[in-house]
Short mmCIF file of C-alpha atoms in Angstrom, two decimals:
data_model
loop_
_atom_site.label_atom_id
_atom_site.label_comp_id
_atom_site.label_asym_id
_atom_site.label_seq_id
_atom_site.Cartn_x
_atom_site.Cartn_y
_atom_site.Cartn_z
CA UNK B 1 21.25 21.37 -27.73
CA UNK B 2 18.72 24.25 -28.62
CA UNK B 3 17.61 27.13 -26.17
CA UNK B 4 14.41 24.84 -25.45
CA UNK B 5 16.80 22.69 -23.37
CA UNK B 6 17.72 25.11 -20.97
CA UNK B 7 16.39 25.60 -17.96
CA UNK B 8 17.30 28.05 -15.43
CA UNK B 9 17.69 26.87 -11.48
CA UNK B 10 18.46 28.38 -8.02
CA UNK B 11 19.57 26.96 -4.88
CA UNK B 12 16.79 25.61 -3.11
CA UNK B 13 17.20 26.82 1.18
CA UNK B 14 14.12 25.53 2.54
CA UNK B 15 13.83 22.08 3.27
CA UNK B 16 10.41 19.85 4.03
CA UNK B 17 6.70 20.18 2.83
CA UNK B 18 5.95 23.65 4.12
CA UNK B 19 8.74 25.27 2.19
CA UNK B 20 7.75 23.30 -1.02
CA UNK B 21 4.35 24.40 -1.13
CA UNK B 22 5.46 28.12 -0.83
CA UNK B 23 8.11 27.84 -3.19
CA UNK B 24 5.38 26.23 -5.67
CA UNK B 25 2.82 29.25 -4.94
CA UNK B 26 5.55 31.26 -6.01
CA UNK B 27 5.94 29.34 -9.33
CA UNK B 28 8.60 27.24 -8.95
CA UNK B 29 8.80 23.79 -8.77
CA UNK B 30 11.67 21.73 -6.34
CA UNK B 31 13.86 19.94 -7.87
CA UNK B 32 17.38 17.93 -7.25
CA UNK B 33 19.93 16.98 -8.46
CA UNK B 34 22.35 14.30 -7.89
CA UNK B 35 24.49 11.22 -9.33
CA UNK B 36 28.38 10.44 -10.88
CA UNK B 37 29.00 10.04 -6.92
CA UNK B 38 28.60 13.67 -6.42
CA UNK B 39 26.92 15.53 -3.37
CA UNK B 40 23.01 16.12 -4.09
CA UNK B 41 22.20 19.76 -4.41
CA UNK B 42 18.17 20.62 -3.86
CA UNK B 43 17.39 23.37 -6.49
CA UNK B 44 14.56 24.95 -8.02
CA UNK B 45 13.03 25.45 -11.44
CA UNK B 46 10.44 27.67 -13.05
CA UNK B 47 7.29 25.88 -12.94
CA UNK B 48 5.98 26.87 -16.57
CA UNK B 49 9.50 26.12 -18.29
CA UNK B 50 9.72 22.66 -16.55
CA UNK B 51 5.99 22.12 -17.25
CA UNK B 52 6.67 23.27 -21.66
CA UNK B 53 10.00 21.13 -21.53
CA UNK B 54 8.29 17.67 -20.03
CA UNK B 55 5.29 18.28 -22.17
CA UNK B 56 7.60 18.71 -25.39
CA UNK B 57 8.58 14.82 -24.42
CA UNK B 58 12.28 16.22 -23.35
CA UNK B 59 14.14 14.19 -21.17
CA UNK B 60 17.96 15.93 -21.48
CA UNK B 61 18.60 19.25 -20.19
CA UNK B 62 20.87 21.71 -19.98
CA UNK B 63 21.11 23.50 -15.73
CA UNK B 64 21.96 26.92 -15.96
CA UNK B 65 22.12 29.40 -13.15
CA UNK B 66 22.96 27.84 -9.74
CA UNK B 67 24.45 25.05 -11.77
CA UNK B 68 25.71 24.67 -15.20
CA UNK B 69 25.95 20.73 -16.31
CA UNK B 70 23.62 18.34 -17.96
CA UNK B 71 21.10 16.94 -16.70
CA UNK B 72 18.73 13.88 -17.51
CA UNK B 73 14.80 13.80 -15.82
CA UNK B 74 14.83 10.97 -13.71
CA UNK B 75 11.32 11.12 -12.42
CA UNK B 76 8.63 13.22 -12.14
CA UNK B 77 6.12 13.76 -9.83
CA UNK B 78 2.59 14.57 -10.37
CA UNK B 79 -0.52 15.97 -8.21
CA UNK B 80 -3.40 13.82 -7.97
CA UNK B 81 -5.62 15.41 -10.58
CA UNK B 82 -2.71 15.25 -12.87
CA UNK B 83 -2.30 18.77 -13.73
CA UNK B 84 0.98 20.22 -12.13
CA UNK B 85 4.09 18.67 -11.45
CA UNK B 86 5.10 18.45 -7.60
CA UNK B 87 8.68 17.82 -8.29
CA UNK B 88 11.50 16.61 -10.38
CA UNK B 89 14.87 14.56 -10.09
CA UNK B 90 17.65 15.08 -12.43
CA UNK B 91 20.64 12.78 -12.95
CA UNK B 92 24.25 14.22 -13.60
CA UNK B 93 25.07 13.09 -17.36
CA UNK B 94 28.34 13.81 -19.59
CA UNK B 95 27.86 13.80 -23.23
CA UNK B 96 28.22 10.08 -24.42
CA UNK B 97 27.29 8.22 -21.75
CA UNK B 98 24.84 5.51 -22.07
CA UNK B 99 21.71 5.64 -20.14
CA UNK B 100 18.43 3.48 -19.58
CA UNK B 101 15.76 5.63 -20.10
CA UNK B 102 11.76 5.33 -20.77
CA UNK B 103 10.66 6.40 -23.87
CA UNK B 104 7.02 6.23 -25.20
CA UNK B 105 5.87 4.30 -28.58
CA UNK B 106 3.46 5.56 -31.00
CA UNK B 107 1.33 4.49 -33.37
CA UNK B 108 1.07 6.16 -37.06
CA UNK B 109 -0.90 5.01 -40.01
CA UNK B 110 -4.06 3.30 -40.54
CA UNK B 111 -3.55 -0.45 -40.08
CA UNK B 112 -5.30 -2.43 -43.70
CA UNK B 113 -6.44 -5.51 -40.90
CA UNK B 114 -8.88 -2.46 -39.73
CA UNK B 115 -10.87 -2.57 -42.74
CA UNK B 116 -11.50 -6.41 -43.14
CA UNK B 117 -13.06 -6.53 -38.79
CA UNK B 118 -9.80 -6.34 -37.14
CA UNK B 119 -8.65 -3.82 -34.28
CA UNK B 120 -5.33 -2.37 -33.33
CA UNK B 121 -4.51 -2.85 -30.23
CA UNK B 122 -1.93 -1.05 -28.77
CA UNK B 123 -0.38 -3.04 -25.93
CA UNK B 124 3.20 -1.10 -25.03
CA UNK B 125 2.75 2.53 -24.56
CA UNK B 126 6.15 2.39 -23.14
CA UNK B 127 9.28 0.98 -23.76
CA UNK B 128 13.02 1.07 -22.04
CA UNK B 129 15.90 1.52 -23.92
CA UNK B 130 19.83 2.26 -23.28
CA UNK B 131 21.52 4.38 -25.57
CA UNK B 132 23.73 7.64 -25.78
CA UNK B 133 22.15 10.30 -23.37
CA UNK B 134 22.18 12.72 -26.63
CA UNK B 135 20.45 10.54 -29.18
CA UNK B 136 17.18 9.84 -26.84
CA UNK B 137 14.22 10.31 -28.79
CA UNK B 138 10.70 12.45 -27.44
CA UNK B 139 9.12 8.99 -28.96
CA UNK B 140 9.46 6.04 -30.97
CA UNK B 141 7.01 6.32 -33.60
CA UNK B 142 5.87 2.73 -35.08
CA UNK B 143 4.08 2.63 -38.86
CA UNK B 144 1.50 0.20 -38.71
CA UNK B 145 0.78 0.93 -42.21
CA UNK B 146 1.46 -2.85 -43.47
CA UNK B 147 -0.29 -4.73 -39.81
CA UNK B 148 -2.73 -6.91 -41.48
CA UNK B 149 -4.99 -9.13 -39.47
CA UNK B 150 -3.47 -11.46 -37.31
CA UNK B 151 -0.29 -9.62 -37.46
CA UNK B 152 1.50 -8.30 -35.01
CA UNK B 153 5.10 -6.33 -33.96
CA UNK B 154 7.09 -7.31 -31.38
CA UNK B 155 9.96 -5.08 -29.89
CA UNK B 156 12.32 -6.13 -31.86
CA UNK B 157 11.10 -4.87 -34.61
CA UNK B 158 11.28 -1.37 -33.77
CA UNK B 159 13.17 1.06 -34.92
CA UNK B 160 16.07 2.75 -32.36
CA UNK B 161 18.20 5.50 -32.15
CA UNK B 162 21.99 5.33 -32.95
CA UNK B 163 23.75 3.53 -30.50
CA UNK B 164 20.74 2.36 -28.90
CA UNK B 165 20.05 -0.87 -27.28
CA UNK B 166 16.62 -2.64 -26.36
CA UNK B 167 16.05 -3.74 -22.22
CA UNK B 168 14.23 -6.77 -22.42
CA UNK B 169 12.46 -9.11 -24.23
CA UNK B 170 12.77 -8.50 -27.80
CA UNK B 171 9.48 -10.98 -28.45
CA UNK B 172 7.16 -8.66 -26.83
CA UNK B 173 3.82 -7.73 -28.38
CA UNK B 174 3.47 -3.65 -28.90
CA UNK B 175 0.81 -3.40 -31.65
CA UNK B 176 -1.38 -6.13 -32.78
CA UNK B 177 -4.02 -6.30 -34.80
CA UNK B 178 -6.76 -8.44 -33.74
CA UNK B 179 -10.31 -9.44 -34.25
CA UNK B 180 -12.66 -7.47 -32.65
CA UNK B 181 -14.45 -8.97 -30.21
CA UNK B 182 -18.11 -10.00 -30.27
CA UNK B 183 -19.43 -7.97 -26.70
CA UNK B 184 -20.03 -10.61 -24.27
CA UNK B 185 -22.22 -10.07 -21.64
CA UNK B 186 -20.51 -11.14 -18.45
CA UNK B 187 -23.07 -10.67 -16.17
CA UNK B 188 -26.12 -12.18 -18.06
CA UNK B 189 -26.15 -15.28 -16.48
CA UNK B 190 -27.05 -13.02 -13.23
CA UNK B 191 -30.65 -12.86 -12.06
CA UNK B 192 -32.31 -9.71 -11.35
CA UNK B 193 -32.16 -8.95 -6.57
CA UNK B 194 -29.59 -11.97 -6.54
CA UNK B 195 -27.08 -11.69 -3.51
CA UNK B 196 -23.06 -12.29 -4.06
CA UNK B 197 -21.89 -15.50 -1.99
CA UNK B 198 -20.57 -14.42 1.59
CA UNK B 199 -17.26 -15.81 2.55
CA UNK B 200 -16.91 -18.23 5.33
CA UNK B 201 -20.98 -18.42 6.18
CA UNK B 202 -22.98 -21.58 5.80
CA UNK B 203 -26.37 -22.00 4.37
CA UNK B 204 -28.00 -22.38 7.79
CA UNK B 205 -26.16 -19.78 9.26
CA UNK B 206 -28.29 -17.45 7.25
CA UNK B 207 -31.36 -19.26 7.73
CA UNK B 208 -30.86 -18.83 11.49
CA UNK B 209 -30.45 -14.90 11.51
CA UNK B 210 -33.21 -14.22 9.29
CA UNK E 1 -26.80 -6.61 -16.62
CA UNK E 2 -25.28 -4.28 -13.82
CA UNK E 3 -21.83 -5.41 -12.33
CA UNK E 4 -21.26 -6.76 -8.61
CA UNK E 5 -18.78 -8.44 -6.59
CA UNK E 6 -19.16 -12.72 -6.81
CA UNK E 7 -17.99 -12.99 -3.31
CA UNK E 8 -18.03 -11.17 -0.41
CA UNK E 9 -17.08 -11.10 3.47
CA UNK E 10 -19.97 -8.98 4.46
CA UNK E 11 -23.29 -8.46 2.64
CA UNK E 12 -23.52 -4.80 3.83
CA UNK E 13 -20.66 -1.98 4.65
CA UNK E 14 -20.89 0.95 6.81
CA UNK E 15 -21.38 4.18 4.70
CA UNK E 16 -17.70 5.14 5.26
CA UNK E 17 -16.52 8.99 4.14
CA UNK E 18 -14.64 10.27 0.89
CA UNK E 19 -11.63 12.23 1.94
CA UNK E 20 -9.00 13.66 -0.74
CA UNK E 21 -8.27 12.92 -4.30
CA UNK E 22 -7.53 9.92 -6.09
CA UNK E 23 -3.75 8.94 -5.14
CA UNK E 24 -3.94 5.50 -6.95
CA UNK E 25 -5.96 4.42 -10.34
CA UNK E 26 -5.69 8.33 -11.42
CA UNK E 27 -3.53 8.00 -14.41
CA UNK E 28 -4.32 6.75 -17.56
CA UNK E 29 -2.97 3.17 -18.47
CA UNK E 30 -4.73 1.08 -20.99
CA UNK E 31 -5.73 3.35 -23.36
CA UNK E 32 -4.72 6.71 -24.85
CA UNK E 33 -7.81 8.75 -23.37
CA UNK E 34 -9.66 8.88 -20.07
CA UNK E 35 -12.61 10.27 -18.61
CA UNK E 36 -11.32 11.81 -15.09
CA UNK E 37 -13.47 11.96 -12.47
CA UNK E 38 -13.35 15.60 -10.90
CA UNK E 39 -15.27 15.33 -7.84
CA UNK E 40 -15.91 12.54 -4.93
CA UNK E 41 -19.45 10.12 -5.01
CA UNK E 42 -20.90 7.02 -5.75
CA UNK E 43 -21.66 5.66 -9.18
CA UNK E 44 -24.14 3.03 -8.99
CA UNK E 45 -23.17 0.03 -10.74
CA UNK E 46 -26.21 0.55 -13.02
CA UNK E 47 -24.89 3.91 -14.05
CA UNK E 48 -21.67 2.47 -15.05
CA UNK E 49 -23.45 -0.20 -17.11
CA UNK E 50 -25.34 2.83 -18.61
CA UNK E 51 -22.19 4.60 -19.10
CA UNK E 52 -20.29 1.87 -20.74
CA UNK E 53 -23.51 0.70 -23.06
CA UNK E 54 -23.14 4.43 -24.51
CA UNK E 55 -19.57 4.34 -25.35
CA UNK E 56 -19.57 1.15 -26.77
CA UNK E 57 -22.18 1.72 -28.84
CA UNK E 58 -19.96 4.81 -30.04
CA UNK E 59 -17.12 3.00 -30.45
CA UNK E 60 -18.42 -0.13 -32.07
CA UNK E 61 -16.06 -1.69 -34.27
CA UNK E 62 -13.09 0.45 -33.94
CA UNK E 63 -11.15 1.34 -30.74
CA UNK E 64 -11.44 -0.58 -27.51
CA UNK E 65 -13.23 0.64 -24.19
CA UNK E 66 -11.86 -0.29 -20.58
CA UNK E 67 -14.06 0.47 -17.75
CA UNK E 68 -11.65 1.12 -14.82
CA UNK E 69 -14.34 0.97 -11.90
CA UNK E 70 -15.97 -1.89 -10.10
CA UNK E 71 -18.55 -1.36 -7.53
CA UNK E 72 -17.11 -2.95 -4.74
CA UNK E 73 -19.71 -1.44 -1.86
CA UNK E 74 -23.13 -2.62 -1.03
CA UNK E 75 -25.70 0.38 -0.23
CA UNK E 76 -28.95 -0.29 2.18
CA UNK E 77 -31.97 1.07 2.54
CA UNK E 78 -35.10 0.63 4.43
CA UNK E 79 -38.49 0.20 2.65
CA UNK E 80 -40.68 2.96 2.33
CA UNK E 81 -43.33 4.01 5.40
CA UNK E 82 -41.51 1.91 7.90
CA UNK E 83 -40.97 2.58 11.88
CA UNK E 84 -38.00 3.40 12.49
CA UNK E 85 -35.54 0.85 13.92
CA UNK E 86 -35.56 -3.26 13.28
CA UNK E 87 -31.90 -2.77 12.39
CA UNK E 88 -30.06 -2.02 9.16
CA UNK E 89 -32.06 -2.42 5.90
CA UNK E 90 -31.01 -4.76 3.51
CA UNK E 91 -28.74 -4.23 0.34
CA UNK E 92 -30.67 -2.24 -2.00
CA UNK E 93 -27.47 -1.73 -4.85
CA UNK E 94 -24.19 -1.98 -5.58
CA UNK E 95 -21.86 1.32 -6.11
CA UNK E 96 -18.30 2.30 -6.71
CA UNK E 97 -16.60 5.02 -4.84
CA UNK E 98 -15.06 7.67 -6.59
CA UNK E 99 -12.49 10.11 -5.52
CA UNK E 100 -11.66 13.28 -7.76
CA UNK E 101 -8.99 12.33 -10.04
CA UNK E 102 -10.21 8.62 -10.50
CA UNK E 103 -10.25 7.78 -14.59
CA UNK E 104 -13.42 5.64 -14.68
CA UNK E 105 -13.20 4.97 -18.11
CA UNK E 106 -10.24 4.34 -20.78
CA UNK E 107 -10.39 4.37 -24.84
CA UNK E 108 -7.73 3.07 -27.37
CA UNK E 109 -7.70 2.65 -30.83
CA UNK E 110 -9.54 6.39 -31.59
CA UNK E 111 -8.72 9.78 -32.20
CA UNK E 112 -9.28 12.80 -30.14
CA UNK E 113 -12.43 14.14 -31.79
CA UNK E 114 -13.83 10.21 -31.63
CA UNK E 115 -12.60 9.85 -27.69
CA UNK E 116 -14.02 14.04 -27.31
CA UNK E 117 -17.31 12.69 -28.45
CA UNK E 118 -17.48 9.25 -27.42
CA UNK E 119 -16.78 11.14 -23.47
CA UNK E 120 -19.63 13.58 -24.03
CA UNK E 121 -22.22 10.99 -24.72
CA UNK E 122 -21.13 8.84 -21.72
CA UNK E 123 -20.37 12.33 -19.13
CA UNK E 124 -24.28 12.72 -19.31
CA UNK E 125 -24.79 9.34 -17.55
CA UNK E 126 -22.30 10.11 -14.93
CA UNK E 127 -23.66 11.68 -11.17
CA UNK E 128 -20.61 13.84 -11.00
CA UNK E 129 -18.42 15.86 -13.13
CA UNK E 130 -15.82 14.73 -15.36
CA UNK E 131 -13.33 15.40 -17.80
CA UNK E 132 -10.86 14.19 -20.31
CA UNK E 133 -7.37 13.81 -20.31
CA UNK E 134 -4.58 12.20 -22.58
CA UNK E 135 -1.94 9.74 -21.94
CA UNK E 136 1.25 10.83 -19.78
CA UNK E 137 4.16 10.44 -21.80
CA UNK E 138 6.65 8.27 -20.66
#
């Protein structure tokens, strides 16, 4: 675990959305912390370390301050626009244990099928996995160096971390690489002023009203 | 051809109000870049046509282009150099309503620069501002 990991927290006092929004003018970001059938503790964390360690793709960190365990990121929450994160959950872990985390697949290489018409298309952005709370990856990065057209890989194909388990179907599509598709125009059997069909009204109902 | 619904309950809707950002359909899901709406409106279904003609013809061949907005609401009006009154005019278009933080568009399959460029062609069709942004990570 490198210095990156570590993120300082304090007791959190305040409780409901008042107190949040101050403590997130003052750069700091609510948090909690709970699991292994221990009491929940509300904390806080520096808004621009939290924001650094999420973007880095971290998922396993290390409390220090108020609290001094390891801790996984449950779930995040974001602000509309996307930009700051409202608050986090962390999950008490011990060194070993076997978790079912997200993790997010991508794509490297240029795919051969792309030069003879086809298109990649990426269908899986995300995938779950169990597997030792210490050996989660930032991503799981797929080669699709050898997709030719027609081809595709399914998630059994990929490539895990030690100790690491797939959740679900194994025959599931991530990356395929297809033909593109001739643009069809949807809409051109649609005349030019033409009305949509009104649910639940009769012919002569609308001959009567106009 | 512009887009609009194949079956409705009422041929025309009340104006109705845009309050607050986007709280649903603001993330980006089918793709790996989006085009983020950053203020309130409504995009006429023939700008989104106009929109989407421009990025596709960017991105012809390679990467894949979702468009992420319908235009669900029909828009009145009343002919020109007429009285006053006679009731409500009749539907004149079809539009989508936007609320800041609404990704109207989606592209796979491209790089940045590609998805930077492909954006900028299709943000001057657009009524309001926008912006791009990148896949969350899981």
């Amino acid at each position: 675990m490198s210095d990156n990991d570590v993120l300082n927290v304090a007791i959190r006092e305040g409780r409901g959305s008042g107190a949040a929004r101050k403590l997130r003018a003052s750069g700091q970001t609510p948090a909690v912390l709970y699991g292994h059938g221990e009491e929940s503790v509300s904390l806080s964390v520096g808004a621009a370390d939290l924001t650094s360690f999420v973007r880095r793709g971290q998922k396993l960190a290390k409390l220090a301050g108020a609290v001094s365990e390891s801790a996984l990121v449950r779930e995040l929450q974001w602000d509309a626009m996307g930009n700051d994160i409202l608050h986090v959950d962390f999950t008490r872990v011990n060194v070993g244990e076997m978790v079912e985390t997200t993790v997010s697949v991508e794509l490297r290489g240029e795919a051969p099928g792309v030069r003879v018409g086809g298109v990649v298309q990426h269908s899986l952005h995300e995938i779950t996995i169990r597997c030792p709370v210490q050996n989660i990856p930032e991503k799981i990065v797929v080669s699709v160096g050898g997709l030719e057209l027609g081809q595709s890989l399914t998630l059994a194909e990929l490539e895990l971390p030690e100790g690491g388990e797939l959740v679900g179907d194994g025959g599931t599509i991530v990356v395929q690489c297809v033909e593109a598709a001739a643009e069809v125009d949807e809409e051109a059997s649609v005349a030019d002023g033409a009305e949509p069909e009104v649910i639940g009204r009769k012919e002569s109902d609308g001959e009567e009203e106009a | 051809m512009a887009m609009m619904p194949k079956r409705v309950k009422h041929r025309k809707s009340q104006r109705g109000r845009i309050k607050g950002n986007a709280s649903r359909g603001n993330r980006v899901v089918f793709g790996d870049f989006g085009l983020q709406a950053l203020q309130g409106g409504w995009i006429k279904a023939q700008t989104i046509e106009a929109g989407r003609i421009a990025a596709q013809q960017y991105v012809r061949g390679e990467g894949r282009l979702y468009v992420r907005l319908f235009p669900h609401k029909s828009v009145t009006s009343t002919p020109l150099e007429t009285r006053m009154g006679k009731g409500k005019g009749e539907p004149d278009f079809w539009a989508a309503v936007v609320k800041p933080g609404t990704v109207l568009y989606e592209l796979g399959g491209v790089t940045e620069e590609q998805a930077r460029v492909c954006f900028a062609r299709l943000a001057h069709k657009m009524p309001i501002q926008v912006r791009l942004v990148r896949r969350r990570s899981a």
